[in-house]
mmCIF file of C-alpha atoms in Angstrom:
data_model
loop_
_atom_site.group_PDB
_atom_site.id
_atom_site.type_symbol
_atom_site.label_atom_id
_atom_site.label_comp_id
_atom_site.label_asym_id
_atom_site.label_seq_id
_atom_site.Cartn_x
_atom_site.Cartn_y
_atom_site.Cartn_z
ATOM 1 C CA UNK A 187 17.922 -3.632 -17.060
ATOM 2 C CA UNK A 188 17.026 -2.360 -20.588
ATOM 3 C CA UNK A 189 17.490 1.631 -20.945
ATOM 4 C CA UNK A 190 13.357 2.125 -20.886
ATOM 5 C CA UNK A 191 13.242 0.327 -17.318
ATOM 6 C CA UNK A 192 15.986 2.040 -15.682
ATOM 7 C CA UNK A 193 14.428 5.462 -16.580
ATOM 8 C CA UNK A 194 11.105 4.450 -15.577
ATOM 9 C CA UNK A 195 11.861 2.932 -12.370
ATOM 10 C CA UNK A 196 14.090 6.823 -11.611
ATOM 11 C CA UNK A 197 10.873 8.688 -12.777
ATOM 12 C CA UNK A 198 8.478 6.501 -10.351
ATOM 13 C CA UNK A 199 11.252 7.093 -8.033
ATOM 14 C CA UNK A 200 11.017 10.645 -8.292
ATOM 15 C CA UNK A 201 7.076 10.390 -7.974
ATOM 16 C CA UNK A 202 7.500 8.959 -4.699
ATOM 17 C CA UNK A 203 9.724 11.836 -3.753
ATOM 18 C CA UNK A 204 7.288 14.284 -4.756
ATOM 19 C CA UNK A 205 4.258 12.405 -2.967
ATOM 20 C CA UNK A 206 5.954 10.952 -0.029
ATOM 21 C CA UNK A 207 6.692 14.562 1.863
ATOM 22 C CA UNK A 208 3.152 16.045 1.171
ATOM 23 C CA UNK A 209 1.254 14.759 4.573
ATOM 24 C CA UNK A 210 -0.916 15.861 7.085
ATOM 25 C CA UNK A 211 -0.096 15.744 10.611
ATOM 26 C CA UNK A 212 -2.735 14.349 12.555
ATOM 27 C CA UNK A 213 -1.008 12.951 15.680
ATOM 28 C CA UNK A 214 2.359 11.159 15.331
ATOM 29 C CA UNK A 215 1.195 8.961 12.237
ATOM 30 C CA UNK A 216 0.682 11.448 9.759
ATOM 31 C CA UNK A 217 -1.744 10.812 6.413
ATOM 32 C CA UNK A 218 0.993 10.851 3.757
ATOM 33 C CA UNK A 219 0.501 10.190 0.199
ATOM 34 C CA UNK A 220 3.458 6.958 0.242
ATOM 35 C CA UNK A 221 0.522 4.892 -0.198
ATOM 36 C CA UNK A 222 -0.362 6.165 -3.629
ATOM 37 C CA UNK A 223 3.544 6.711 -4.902
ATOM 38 C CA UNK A 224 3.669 3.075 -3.929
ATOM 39 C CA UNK A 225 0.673 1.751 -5.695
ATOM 40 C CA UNK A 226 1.329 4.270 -8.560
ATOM 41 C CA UNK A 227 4.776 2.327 -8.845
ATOM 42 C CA UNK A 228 3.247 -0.658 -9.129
ATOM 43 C CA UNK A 229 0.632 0.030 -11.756
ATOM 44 C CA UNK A 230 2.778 1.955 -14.015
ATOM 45 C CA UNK A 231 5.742 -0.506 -13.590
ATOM 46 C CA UNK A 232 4.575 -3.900 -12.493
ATOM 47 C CA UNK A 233 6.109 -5.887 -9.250
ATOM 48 C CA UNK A 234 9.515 -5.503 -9.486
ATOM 49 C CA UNK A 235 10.374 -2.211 -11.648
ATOM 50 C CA UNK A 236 7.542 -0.437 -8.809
ATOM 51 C CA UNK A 237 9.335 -2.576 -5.745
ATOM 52 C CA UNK A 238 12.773 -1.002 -6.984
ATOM 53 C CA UNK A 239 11.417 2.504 -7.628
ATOM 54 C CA UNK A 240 10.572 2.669 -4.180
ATOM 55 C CA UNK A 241 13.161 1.008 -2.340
ATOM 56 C CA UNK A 242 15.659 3.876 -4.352
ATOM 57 C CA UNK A 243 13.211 6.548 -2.609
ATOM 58 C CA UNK A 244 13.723 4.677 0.528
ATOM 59 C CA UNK A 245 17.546 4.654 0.015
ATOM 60 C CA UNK A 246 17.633 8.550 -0.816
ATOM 61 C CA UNK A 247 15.499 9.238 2.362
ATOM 62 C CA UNK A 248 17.689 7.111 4.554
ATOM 63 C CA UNK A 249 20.701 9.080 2.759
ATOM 64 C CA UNK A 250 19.100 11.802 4.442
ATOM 65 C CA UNK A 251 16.966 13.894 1.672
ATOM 66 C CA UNK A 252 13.826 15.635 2.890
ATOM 67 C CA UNK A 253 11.715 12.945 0.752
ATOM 68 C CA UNK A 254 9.527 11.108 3.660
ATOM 69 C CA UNK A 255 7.042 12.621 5.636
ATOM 70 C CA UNK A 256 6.456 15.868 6.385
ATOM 71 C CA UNK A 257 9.854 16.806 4.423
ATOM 72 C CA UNK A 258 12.064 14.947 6.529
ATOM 73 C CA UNK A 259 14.968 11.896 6.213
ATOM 74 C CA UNK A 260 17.867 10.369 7.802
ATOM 75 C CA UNK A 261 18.018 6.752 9.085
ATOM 76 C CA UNK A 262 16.711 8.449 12.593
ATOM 77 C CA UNK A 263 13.555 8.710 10.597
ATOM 78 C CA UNK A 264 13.989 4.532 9.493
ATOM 79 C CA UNK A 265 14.207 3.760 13.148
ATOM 80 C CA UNK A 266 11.555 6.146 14.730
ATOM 81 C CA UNK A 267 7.953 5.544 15.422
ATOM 82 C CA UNK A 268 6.615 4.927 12.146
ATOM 83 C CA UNK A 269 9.778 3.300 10.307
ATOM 84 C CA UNK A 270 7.911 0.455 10.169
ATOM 85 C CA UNK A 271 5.475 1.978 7.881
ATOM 86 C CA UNK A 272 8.146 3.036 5.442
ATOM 87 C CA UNK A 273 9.619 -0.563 5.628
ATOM 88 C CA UNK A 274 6.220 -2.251 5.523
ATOM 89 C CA UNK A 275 5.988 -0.305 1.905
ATOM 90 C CA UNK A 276 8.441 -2.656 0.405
ATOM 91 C CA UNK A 277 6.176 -5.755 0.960
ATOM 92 C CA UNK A 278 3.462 -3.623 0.528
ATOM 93 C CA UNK A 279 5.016 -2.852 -2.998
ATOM 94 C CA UNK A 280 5.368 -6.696 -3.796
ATOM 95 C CA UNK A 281 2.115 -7.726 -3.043
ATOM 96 C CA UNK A 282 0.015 -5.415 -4.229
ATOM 97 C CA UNK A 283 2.562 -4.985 -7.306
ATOM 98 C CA UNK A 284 1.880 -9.367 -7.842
ATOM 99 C CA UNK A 285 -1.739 -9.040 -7.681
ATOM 100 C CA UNK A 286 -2.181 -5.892 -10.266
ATOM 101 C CA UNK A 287 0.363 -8.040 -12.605
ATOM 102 C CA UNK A 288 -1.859 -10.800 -12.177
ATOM 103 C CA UNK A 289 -4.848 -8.621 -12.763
ATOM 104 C CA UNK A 290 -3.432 -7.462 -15.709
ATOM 105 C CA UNK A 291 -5.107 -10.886 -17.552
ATOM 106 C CA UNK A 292 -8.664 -10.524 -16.923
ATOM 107 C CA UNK A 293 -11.233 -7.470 -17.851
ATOM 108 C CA UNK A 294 -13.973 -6.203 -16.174
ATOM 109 C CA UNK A 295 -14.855 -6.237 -12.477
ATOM 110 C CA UNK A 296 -12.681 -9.490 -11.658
ATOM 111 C CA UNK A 297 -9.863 -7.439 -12.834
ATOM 112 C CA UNK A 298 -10.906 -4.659 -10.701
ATOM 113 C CA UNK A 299 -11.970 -6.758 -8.110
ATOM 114 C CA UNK A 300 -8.102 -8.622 -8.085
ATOM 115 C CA UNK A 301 -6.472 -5.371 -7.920
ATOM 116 C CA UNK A 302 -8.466 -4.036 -4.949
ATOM 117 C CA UNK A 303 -8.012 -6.886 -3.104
ATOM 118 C CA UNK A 304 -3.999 -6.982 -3.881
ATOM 119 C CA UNK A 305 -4.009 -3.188 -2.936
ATOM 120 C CA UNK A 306 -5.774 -3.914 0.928
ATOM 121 C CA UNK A 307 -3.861 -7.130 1.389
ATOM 122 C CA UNK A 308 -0.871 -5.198 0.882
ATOM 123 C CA UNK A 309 -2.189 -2.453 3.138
ATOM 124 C CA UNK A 310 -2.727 -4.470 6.003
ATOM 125 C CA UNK A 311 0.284 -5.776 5.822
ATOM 126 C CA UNK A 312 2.099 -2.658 5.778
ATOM 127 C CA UNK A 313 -0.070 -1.481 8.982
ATOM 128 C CA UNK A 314 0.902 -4.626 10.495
ATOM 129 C CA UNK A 315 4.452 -3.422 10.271
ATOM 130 C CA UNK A 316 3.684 0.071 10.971
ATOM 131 C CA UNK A 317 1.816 -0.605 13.876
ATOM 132 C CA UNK A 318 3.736 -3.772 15.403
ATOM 133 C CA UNK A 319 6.544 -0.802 15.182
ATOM 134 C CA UNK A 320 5.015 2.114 16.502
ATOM 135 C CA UNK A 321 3.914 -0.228 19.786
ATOM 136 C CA UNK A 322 7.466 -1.559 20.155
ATOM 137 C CA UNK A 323 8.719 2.172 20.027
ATOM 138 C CA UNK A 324 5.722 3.594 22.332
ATOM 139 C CA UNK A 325 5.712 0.759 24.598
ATOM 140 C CA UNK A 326 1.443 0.989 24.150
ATOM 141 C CA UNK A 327 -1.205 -1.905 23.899
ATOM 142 C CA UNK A 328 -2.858 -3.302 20.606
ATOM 143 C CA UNK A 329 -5.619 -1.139 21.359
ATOM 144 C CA UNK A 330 -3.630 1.686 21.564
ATOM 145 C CA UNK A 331 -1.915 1.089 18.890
ATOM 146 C CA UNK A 332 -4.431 0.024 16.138
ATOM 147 C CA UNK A 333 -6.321 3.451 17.268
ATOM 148 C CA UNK A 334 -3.546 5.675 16.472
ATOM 149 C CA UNK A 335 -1.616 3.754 13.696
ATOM 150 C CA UNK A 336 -5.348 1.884 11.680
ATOM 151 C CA UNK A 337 -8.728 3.162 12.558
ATOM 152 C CA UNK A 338 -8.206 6.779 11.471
ATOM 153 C CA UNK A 339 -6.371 6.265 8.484
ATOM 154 C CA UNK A 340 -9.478 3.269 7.036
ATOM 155 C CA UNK A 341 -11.155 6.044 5.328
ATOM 156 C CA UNK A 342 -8.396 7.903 3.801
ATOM 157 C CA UNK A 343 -6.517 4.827 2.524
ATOM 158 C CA UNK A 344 -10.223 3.746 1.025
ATOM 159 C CA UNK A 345 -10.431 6.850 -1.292
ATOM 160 C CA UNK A 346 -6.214 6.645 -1.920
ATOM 161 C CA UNK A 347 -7.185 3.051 -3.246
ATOM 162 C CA UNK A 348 -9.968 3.884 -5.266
ATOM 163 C CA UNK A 349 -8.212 7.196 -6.468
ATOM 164 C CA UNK A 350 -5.059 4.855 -7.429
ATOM 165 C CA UNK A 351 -7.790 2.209 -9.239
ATOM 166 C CA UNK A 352 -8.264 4.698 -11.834
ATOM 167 C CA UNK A 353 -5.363 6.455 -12.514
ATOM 168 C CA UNK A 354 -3.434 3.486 -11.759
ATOM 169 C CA UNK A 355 -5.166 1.290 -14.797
ATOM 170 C CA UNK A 356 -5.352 5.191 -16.879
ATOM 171 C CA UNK A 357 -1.860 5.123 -16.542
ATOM 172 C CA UNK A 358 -0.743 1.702 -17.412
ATOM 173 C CA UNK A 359 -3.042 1.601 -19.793
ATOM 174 C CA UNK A 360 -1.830 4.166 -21.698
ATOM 175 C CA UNK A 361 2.347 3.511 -21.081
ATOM 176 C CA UNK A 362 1.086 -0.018 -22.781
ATOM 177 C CA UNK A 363 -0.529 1.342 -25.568
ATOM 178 C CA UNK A 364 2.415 3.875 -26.352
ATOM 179 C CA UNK A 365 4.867 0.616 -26.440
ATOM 180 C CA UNK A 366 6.667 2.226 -23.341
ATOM 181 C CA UNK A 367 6.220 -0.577 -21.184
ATOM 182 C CA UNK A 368 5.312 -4.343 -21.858
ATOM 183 C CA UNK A 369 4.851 -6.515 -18.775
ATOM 184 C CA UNK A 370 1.452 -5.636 -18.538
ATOM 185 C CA UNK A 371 -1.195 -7.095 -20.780
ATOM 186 C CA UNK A 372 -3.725 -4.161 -21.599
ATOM 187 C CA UNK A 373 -7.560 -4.796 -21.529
#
């Protein structure tokens, strides 16, 4: 890793520990802002710099610093109810983080239209972690689970995606233009 990268990848790291804590409890999934750390990652450092900027926040919350939800960490957190979530960001990470890269060669709305669909594919992956997870550790039915883990979060995770749209492209846009980064081909 070149100088530039490594510093990047610990400032999108430190994003993610600045976003990940602020949540809102709304049952025992709370609406945190990993989502946009993740696909802020991604955006400002393509697939794998943004993959490795948040597996280091996973590794400091597992290490115990107050970084995940609701200002908390420890493995006991990794294991819990919604560990799967945090894990699920990892693939959520590569997925989205492969289709903004790809993305990154066309303008316009298929460029916009590539990234969106990279950033919900990788989504419902992640809640198909999260919420295989939270049944295994509830012991409760689909149903149950896709109502407490899915359905309320649909609207929230729409505006986080169209929020992270813009500032995502803003923001690689301009790291592109200032020579700071160059795997992604600016438009």
């Amino acid at each position: 890793m070149k100088v530039k990268e490594i510093t990047f990848t610990a400032l999108m790291a430190a994003v993610c520990c600045i976003l990940g804590p602020l949540s809102i409890p709304i049952g025992t999934v709370p609406i945190s802002l990993t989502v946009v750390s993740v696909y802020l990652c991604v955006f400002a450092l393509g697939t794998k710099f943004g993959t490795i900027a948040y597996v280091i926040y996973l590794l400091l919350g597992a290490a115990g610093l107050p970084v995940f939800s609701q200002f908390q960490g420890g493995v006991s957190k990794l294991v819990g109810p919604t560990g799967g979530y945090l894990i699920g960001f990892v693939i959520m990470a590569v997925i989205t983080g492969l289709f903004i890269d790809m993305a990154s060669h066309f303008s316009g709305a298929k460029k916009y239209l590539l990234q969106v669909v990279g950033m919900v594919f990788g989504l419902a992956v992640c809640y198909l972690f999260g919420t295989v997870w939270f049944m295994v550790a509830y012991h409760v039915t689909l149903i149950a689970g896709l109502s407490t883990c899915v359905f309320p979060f649909l609207p929230f995770d729409a505006l986080k995606i169209a929020f992270c749209v813009v500032i995502g492209n803003a923001l690689r846009l301009a790291l592109t233009r200032a020579h700071l980064i160059s795997y992604a081909k600016a438009k």
